[in-house]
PDB file of C-alpha atoms in Angstrom:
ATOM      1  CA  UNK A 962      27.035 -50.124  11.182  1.00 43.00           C
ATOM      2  CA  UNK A 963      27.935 -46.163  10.570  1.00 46.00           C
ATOM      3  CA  UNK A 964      28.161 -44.238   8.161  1.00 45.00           C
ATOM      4  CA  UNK A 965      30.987 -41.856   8.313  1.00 48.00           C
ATOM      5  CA  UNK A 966      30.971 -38.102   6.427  1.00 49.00           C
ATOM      6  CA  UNK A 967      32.610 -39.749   3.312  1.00 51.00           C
ATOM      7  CA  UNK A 968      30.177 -42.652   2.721  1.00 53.00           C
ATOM      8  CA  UNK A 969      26.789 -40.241   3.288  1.00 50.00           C
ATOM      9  CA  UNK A 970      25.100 -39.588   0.465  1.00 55.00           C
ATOM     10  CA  UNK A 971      25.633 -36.437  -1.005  1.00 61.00           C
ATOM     11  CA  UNK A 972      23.118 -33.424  -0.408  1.00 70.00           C
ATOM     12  CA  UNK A 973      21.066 -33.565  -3.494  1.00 78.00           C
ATOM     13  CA  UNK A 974      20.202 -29.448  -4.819  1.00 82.00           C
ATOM     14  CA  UNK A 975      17.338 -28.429  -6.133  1.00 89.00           C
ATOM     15  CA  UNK A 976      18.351 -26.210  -9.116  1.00 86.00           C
ATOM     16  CA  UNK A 977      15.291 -24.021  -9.366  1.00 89.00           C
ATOM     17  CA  UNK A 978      15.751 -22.835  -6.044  1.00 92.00           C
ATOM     18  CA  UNK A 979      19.623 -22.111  -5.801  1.00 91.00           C
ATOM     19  CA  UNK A 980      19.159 -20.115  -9.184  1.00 93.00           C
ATOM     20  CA  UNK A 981      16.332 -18.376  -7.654  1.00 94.00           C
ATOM     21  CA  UNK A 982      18.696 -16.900  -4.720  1.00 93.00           C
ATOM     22  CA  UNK A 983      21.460 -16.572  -7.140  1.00 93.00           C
ATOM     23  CA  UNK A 984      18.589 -13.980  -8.996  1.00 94.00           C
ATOM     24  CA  UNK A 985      17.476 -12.526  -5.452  1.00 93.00           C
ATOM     25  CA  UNK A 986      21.151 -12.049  -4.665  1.00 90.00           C
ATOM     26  CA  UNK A 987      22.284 -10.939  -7.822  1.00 91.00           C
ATOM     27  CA  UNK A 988      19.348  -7.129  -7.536  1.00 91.00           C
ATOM     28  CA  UNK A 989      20.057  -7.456  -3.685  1.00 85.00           C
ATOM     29  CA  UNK A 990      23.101  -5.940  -4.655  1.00 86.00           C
ATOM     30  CA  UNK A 991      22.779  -4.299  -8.193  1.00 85.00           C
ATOM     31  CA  UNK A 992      22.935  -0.460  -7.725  1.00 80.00           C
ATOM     32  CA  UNK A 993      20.192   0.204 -10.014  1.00 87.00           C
ATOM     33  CA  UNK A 994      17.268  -1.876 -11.877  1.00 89.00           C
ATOM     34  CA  UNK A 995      18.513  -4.776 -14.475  1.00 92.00           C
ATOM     35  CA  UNK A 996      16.809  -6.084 -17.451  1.00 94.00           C
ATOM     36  CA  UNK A 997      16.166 -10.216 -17.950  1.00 95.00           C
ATOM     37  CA  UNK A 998      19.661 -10.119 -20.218  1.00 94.00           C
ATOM     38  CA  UNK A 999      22.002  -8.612 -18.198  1.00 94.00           C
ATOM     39  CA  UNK A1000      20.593 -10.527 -14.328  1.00 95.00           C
ATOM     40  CA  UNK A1001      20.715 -13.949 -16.541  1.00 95.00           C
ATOM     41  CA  UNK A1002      24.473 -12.930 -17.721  1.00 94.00           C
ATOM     42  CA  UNK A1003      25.055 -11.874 -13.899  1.00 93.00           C
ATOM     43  CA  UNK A1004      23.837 -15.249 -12.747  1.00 94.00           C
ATOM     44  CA  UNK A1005      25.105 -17.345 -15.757  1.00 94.00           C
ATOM     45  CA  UNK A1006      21.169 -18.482 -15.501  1.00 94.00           C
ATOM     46  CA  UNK A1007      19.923 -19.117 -19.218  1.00 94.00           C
ATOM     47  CA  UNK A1008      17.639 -15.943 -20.035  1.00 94.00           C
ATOM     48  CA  UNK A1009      14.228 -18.354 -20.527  1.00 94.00           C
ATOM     49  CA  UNK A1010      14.647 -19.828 -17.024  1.00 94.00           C
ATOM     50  CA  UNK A1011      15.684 -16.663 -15.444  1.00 95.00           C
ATOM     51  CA  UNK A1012      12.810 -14.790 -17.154  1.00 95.00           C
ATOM     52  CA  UNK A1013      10.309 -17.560 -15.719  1.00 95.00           C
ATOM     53  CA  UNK A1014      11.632 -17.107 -12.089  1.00 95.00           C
ATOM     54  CA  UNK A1015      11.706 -13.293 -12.309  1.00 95.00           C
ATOM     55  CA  UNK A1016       8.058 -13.614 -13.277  1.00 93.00           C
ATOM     56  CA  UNK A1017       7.211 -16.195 -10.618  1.00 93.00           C
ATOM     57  CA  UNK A1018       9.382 -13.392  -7.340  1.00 92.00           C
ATOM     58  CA  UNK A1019       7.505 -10.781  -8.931  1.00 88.00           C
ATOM     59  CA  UNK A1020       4.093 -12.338  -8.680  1.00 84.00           C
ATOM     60  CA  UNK A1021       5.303 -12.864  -4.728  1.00 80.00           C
ATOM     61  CA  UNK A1022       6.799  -9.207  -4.525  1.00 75.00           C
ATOM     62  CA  UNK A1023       9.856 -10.666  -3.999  1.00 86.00           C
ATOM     63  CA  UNK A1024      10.812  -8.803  -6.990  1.00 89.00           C
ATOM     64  CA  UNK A1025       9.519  -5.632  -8.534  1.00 83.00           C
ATOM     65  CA  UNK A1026       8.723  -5.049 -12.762  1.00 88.00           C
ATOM     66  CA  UNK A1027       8.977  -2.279 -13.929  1.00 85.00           C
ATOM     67  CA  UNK A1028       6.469  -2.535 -17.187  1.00 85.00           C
ATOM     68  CA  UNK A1029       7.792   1.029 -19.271  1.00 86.00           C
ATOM     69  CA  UNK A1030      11.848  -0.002 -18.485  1.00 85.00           C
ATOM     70  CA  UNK A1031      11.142  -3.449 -18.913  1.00 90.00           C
ATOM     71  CA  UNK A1032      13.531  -4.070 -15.688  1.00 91.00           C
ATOM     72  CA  UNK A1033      13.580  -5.876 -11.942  1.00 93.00           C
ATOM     73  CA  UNK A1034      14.817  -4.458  -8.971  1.00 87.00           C
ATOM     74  CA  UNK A1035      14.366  -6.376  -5.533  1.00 84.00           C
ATOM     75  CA  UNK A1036      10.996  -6.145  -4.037  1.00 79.00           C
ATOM     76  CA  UNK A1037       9.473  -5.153  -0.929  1.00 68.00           C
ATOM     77  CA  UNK A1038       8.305  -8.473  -0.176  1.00 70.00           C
ATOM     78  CA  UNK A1039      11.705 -10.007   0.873  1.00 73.00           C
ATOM     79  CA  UNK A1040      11.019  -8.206   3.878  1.00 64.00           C
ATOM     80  CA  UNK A1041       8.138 -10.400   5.292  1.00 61.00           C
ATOM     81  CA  UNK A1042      11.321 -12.697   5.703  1.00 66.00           C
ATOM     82  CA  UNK A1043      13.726 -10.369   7.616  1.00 60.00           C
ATOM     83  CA  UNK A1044      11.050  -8.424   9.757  1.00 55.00           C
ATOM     84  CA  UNK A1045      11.460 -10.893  13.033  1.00 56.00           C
ATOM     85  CA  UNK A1046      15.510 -11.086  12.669  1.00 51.00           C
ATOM     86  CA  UNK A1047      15.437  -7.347  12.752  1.00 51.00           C
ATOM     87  CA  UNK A1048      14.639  -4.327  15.331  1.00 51.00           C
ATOM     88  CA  UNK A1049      13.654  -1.537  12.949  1.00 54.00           C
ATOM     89  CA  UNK A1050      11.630   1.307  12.432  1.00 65.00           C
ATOM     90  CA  UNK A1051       8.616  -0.010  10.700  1.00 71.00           C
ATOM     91  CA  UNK A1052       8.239   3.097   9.238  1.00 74.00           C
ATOM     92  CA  UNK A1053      11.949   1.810   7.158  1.00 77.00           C
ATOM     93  CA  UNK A1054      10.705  -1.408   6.194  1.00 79.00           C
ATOM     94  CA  UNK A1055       7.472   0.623   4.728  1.00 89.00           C
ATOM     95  CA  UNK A1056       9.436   2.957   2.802  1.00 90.00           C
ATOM     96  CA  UNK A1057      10.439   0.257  -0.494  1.00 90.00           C
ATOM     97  CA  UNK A1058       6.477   0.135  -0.761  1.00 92.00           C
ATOM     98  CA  UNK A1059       5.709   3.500  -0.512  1.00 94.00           C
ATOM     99  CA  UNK A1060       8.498   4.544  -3.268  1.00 92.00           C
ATOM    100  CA  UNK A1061       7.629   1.785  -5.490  1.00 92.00           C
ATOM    101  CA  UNK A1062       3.937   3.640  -5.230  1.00 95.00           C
ATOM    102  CA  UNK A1063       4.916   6.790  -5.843  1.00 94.00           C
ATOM    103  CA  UNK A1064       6.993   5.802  -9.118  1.00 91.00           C
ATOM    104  CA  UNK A1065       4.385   3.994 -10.438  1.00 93.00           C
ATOM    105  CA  UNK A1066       1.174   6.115 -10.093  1.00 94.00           C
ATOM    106  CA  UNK A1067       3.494   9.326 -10.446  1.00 92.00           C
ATOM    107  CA  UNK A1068       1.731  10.590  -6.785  1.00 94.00           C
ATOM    108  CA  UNK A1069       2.878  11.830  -3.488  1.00 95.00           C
ATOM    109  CA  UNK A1070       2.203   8.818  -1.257  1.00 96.00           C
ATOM    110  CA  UNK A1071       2.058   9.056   2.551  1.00 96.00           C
ATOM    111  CA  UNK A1072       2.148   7.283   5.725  1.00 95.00           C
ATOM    112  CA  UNK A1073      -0.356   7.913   8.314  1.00 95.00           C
ATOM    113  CA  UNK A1074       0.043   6.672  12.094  1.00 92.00           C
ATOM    114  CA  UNK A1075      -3.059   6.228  13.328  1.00 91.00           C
ATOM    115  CA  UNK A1076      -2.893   7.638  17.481  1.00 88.00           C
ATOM    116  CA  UNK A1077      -5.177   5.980  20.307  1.00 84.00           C
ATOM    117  CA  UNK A1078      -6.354  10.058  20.376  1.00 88.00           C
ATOM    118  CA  UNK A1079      -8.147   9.410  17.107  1.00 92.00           C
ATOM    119  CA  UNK A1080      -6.013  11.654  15.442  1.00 92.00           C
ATOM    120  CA  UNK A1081      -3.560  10.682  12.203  1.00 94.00           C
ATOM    121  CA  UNK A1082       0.530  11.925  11.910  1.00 93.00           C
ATOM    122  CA  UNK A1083       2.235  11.938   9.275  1.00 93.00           C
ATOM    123  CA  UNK A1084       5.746  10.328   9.998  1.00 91.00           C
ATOM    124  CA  UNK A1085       6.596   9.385   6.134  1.00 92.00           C
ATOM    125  CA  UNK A1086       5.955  10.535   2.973  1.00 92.00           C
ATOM    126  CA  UNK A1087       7.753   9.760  -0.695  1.00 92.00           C
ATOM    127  CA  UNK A1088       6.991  12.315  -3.803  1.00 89.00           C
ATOM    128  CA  UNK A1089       7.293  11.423  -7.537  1.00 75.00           C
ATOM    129  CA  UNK A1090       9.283  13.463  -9.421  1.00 72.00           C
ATOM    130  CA  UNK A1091       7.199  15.661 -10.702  1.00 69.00           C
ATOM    131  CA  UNK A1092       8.082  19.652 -11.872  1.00 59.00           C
ATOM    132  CA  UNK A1093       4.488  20.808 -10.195  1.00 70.00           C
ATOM    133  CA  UNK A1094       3.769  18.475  -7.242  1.00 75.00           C
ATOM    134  CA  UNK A1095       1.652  18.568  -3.939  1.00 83.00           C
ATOM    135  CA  UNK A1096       4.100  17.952  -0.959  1.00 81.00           C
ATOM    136  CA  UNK A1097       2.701  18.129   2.710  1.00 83.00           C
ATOM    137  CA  UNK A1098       4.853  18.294   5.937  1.00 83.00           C
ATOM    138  CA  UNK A1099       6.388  15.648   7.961  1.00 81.00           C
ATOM    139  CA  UNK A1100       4.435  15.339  11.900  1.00 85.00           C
ATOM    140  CA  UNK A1101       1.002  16.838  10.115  1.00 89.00           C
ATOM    141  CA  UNK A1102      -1.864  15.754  12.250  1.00 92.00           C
ATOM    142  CA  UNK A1103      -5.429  15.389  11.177  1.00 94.00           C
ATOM    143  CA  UNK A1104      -8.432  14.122  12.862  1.00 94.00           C
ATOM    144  CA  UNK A1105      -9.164  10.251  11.914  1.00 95.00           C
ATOM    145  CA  UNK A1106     -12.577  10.805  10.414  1.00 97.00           C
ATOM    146  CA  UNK A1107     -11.367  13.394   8.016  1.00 97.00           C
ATOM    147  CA  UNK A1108     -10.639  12.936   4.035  1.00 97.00           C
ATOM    148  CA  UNK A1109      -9.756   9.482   2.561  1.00 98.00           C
ATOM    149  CA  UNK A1110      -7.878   8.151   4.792  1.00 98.00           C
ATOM    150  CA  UNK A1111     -10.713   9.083   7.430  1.00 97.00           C
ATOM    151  CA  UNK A1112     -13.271   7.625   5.588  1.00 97.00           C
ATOM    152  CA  UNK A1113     -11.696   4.373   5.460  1.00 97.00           C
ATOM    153  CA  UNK A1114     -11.490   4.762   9.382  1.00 97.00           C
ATOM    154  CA  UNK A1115     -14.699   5.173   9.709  1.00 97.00           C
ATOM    155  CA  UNK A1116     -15.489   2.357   7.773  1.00 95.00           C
ATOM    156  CA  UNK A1117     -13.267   0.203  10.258  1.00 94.00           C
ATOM    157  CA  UNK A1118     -14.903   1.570  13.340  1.00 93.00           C
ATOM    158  CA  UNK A1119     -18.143   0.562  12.620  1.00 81.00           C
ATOM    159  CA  UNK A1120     -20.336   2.971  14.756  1.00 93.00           C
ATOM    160  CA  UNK A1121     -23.589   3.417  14.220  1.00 94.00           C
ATOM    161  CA  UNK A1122     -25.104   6.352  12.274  1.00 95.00           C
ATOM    162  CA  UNK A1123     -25.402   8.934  15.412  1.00 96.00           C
ATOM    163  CA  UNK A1124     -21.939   8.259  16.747  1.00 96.00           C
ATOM    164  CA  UNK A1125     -20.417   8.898  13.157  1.00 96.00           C
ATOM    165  CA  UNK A1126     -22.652  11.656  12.699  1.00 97.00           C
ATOM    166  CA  UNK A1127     -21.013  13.499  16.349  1.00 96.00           C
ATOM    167  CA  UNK A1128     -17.359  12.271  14.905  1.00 95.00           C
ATOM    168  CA  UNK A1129     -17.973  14.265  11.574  1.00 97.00           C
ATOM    169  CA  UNK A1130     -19.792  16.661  12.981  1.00 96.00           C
ATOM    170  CA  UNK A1131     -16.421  17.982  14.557  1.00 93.00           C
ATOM    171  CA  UNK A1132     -14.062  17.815  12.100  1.00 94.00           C
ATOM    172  CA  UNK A1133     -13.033  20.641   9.708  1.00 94.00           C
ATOM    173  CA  UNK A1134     -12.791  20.302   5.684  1.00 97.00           C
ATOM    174  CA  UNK A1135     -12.179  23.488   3.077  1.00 96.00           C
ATOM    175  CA  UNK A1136     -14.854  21.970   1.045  1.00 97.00           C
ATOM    176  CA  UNK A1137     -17.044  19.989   3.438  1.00 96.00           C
ATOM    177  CA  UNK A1138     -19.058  16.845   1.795  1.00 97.00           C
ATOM    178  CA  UNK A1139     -22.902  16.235   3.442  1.00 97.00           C
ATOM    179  CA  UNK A1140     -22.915  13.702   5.937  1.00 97.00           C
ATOM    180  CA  UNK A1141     -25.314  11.432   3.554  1.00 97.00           C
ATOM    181  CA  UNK A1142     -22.420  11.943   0.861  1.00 97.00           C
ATOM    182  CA  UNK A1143     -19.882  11.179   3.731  1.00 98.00           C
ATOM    183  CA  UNK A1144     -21.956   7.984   4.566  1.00 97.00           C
ATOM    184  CA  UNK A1145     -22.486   6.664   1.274  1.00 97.00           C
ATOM    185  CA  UNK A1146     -18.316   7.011   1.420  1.00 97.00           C
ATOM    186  CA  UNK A1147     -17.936   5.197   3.946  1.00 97.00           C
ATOM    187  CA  UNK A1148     -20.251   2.488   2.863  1.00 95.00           C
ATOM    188  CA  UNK A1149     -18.382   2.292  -0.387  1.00 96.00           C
ATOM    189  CA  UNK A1150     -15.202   1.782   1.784  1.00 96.00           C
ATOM    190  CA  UNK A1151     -16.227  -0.904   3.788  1.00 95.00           C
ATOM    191  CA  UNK A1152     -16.817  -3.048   0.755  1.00 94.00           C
ATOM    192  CA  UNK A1153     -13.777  -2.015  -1.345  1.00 95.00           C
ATOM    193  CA  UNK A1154     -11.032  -1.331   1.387  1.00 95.00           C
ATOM    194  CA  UNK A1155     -10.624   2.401  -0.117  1.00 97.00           C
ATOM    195  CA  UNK A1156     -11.784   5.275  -0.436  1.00 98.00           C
ATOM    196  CA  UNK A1157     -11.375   8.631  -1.787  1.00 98.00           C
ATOM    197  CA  UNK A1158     -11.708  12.798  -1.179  1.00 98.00           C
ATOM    198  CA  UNK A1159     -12.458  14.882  -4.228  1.00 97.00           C
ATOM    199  CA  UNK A1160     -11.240  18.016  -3.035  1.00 97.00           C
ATOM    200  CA  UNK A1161     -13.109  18.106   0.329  1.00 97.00           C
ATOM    201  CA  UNK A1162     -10.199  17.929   2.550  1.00 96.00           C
ATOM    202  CA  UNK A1163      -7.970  20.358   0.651  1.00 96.00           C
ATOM    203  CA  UNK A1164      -9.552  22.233  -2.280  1.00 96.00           C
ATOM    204  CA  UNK A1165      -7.774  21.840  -5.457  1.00 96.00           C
ATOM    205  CA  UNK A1166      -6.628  18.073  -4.329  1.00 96.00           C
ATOM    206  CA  UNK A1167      -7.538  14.209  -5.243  1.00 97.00           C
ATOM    207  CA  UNK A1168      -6.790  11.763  -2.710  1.00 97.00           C
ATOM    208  CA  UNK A1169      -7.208   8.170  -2.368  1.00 98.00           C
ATOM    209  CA  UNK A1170      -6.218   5.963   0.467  1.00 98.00           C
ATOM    210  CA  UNK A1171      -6.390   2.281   2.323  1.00 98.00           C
ATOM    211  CA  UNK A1172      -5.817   1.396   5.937  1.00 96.00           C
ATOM    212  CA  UNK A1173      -3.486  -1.301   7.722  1.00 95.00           C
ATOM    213  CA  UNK A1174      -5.141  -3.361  10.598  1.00 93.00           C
ATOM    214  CA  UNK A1175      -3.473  -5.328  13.022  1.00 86.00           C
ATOM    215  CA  UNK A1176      -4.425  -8.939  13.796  1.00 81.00           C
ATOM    216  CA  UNK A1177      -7.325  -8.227  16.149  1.00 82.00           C
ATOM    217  CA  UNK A1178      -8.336  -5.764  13.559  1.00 86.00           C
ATOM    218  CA  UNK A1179      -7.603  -2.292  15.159  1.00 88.00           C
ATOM    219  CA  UNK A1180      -6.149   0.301  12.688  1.00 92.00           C
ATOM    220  CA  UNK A1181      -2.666   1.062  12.886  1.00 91.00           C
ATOM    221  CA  UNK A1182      -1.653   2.930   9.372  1.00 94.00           C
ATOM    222  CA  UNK A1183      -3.136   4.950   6.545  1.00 96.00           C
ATOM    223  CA  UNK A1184      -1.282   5.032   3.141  1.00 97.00           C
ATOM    224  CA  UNK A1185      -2.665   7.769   1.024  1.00 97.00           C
ATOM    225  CA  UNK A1186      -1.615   8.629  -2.814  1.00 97.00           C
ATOM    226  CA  UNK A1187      -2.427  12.783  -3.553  1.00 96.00           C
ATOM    227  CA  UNK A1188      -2.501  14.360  -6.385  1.00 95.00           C
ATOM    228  CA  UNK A1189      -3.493  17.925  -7.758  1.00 94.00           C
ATOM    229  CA  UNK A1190      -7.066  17.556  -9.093  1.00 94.00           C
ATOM    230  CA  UNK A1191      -6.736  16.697 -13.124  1.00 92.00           C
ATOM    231  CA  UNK A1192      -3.244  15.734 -12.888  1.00 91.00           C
ATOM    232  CA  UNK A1193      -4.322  11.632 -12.890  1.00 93.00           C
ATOM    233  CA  UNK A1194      -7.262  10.725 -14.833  1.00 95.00           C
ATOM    234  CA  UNK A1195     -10.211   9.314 -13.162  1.00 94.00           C
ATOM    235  CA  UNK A1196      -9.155   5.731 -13.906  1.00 96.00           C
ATOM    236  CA  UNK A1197      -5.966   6.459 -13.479  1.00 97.00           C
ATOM    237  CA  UNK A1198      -6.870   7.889  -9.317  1.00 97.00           C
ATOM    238  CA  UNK A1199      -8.500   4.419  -9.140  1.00 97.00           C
ATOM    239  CA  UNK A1200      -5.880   1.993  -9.933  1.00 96.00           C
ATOM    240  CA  UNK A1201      -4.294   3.964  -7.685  1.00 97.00           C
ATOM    241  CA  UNK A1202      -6.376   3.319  -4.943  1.00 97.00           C
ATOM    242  CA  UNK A1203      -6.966  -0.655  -5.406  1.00 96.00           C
ATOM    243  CA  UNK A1204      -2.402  -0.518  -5.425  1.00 96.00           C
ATOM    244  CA  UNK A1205      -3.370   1.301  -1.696  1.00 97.00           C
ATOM    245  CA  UNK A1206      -5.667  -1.665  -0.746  1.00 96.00           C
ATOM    246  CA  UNK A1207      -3.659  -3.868  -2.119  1.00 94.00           C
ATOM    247  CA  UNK A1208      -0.495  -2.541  -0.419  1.00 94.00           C
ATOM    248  CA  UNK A1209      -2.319  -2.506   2.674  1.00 95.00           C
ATOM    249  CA  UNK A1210      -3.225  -6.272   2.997  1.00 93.00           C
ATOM    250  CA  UNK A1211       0.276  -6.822   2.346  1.00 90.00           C
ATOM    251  CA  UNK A1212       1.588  -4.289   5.231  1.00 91.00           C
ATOM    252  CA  UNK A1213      -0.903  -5.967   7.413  1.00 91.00           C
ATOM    253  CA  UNK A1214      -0.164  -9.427   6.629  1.00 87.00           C
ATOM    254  CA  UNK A1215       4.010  -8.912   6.860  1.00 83.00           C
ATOM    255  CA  UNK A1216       4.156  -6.610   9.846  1.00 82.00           C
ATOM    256  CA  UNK A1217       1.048  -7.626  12.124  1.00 80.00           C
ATOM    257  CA  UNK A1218       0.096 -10.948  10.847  1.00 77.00           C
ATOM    258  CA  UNK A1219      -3.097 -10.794   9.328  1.00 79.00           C
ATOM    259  CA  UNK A1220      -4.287 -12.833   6.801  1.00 75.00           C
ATOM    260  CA  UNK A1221      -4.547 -11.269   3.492  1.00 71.00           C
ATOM    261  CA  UNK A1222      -7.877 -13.770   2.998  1.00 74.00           C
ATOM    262  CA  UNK A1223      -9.410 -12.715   6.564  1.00 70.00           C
ATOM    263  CA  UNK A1224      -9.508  -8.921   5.349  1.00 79.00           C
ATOM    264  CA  UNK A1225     -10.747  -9.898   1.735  1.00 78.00           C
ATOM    265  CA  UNK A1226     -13.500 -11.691   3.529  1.00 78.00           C
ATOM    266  CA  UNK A1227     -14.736  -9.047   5.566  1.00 77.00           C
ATOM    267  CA  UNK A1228     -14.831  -6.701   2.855  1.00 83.00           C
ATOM    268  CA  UNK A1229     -17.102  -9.368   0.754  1.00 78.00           C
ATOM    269  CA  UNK A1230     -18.947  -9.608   3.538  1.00 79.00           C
ATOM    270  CA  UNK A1231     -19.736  -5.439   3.786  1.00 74.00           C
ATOM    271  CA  UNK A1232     -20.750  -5.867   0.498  1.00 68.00           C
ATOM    272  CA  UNK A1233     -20.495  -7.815  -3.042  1.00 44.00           C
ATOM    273  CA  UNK A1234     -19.636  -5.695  -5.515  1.00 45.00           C
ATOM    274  CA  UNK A1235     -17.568  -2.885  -5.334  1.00 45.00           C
ATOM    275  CA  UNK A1236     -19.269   0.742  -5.603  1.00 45.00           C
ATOM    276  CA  UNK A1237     -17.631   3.613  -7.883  1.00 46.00           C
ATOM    277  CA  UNK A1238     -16.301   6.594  -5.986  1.00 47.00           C
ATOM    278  CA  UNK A1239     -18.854   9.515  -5.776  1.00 46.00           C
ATOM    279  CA  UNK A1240     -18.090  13.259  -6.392  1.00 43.00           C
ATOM    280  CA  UNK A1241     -21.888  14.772  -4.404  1.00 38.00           C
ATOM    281  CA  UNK A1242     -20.585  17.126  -2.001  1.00 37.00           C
TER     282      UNK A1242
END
């Protein structure tokens, strides 16, 4: 016996989910952030249940709070779903993460690629709006072992103390840190997936930054956060820089597959606790 169309069952919905896209849809195309009120009057979602899903997409990035407006906009991490249907710059896709940095730790953030020449361009860059700011120019190129962002490399390289020591011994700072201060550094950034330059790089400058792997674990991208020196407090320059890390593993899990637990392991595994940031020179 068959069933035709008209006697099969109907298709049964599950609500959560359909008023979840109705949400996702809703700040997809909202020209500016919403507050819980006016996305639950867009989505005729009652405010409690739309408050509860907004707070379950934002703990998956597929939504970003803002904690001072009190208001969503849609989050970077609707991307991990769209990156294979789509032949982009990644440097594009980035972009959503590296603004929602910036606005948040009130910091120029940039995007380093890292070249097979050991050498790091800058190809994107987003500012906070700022009246006195730090800006730097788009195609800079720096060697890899130099400032934060170098530092981290290092870390990722994992040569042994003579082949660093020929690496650093080439590169060129304003303010140049010891190569035991540089070390210790580097250490510290092997364990806590950042690091950061006190105004060695660029006198008058604070810098923190994090590195994306790939999935066999060869660097592809530094994001750093810059700020003029006293501008941030110190804890302030370090939330900053675990946002970096954190950013990172997501980068590197969305765009080149890694597993956001593989690179939490290895950093355990370079060392337990995390080590505060050093100012020696």
């Amino acid at each position: 016996m068959s069933v035709t169309d008209d006697q099969a069952p109907a298709t049964k919905l599950v609500g959560a989910v359909s008023n979840a896209v109705s949400i996702l849809r809703s700040l997809a195309q909202a020209s500016e952030p919403a507050g819980v009120a006016a996305i639950a009057r867009n989505t005729n979602v009652s405010v409690s249940t739309c408050f509860n899903i907004l707070r379950t997409l934002a703990s998956e990035r597929l939504v970003d709070f803002d904690p001072i407006d009190k208001s969503y906009r849609i989050g970077p991490g609707v991307l991990e779903f769209s990156v294979p249907l789509l032949g982009v710059n990644q440097v594009d896709l980035i972009r959503p993460e590296l603004q929602r940095l910036s606005d948040r730790h009130n910091s120029l953030i940039c995007l380093w690629q890292i070249t097979e020449s050991e050498r790091v361009l800058l190809v994107d860059r987003v500012s906070a709006g700022k009246t006195i700011r730090v800006d730097m120019s788009f195609g800079s190129r720096l060697p890899a072992y130099v400032g934060a962002v170098g530092r981290c490399y290092a870390a990722l390289a994992d040569l042994d103390r003579k082949e660093l020591k020929k690496r650093f011994d080439t590169v060129q700072w304003q303010s140049p840190p010891t190569f035991e201060a540089y070390l210790e550094d580097v250490e510290r950034a092997k364990s806590n997936g950042f690091a950061f330059d006190f105004g060695q790089l660029f006198i008058g400058l604070e810098i923190a930054a994090a590195i994306v792997t790939d999935s066999t674990g060869k660097t592809r991208l530094g994001i750093s956060g810059i700020n003029i020196a006293g501008q941030l407090q110190r804890r302030d320059v370090e939330r900053l820089a675990v946002d970096l890390r954190d950013s990172a593993d997501w980068i590197s899990e969305t765009l080149f597959g890694v597993s956001k637990g593989v690179r939490q392991a290895g950093r355990r595994a370079a060392g337990a606790e995390p080590a505060p940031p050093s100012r020696r020179p």
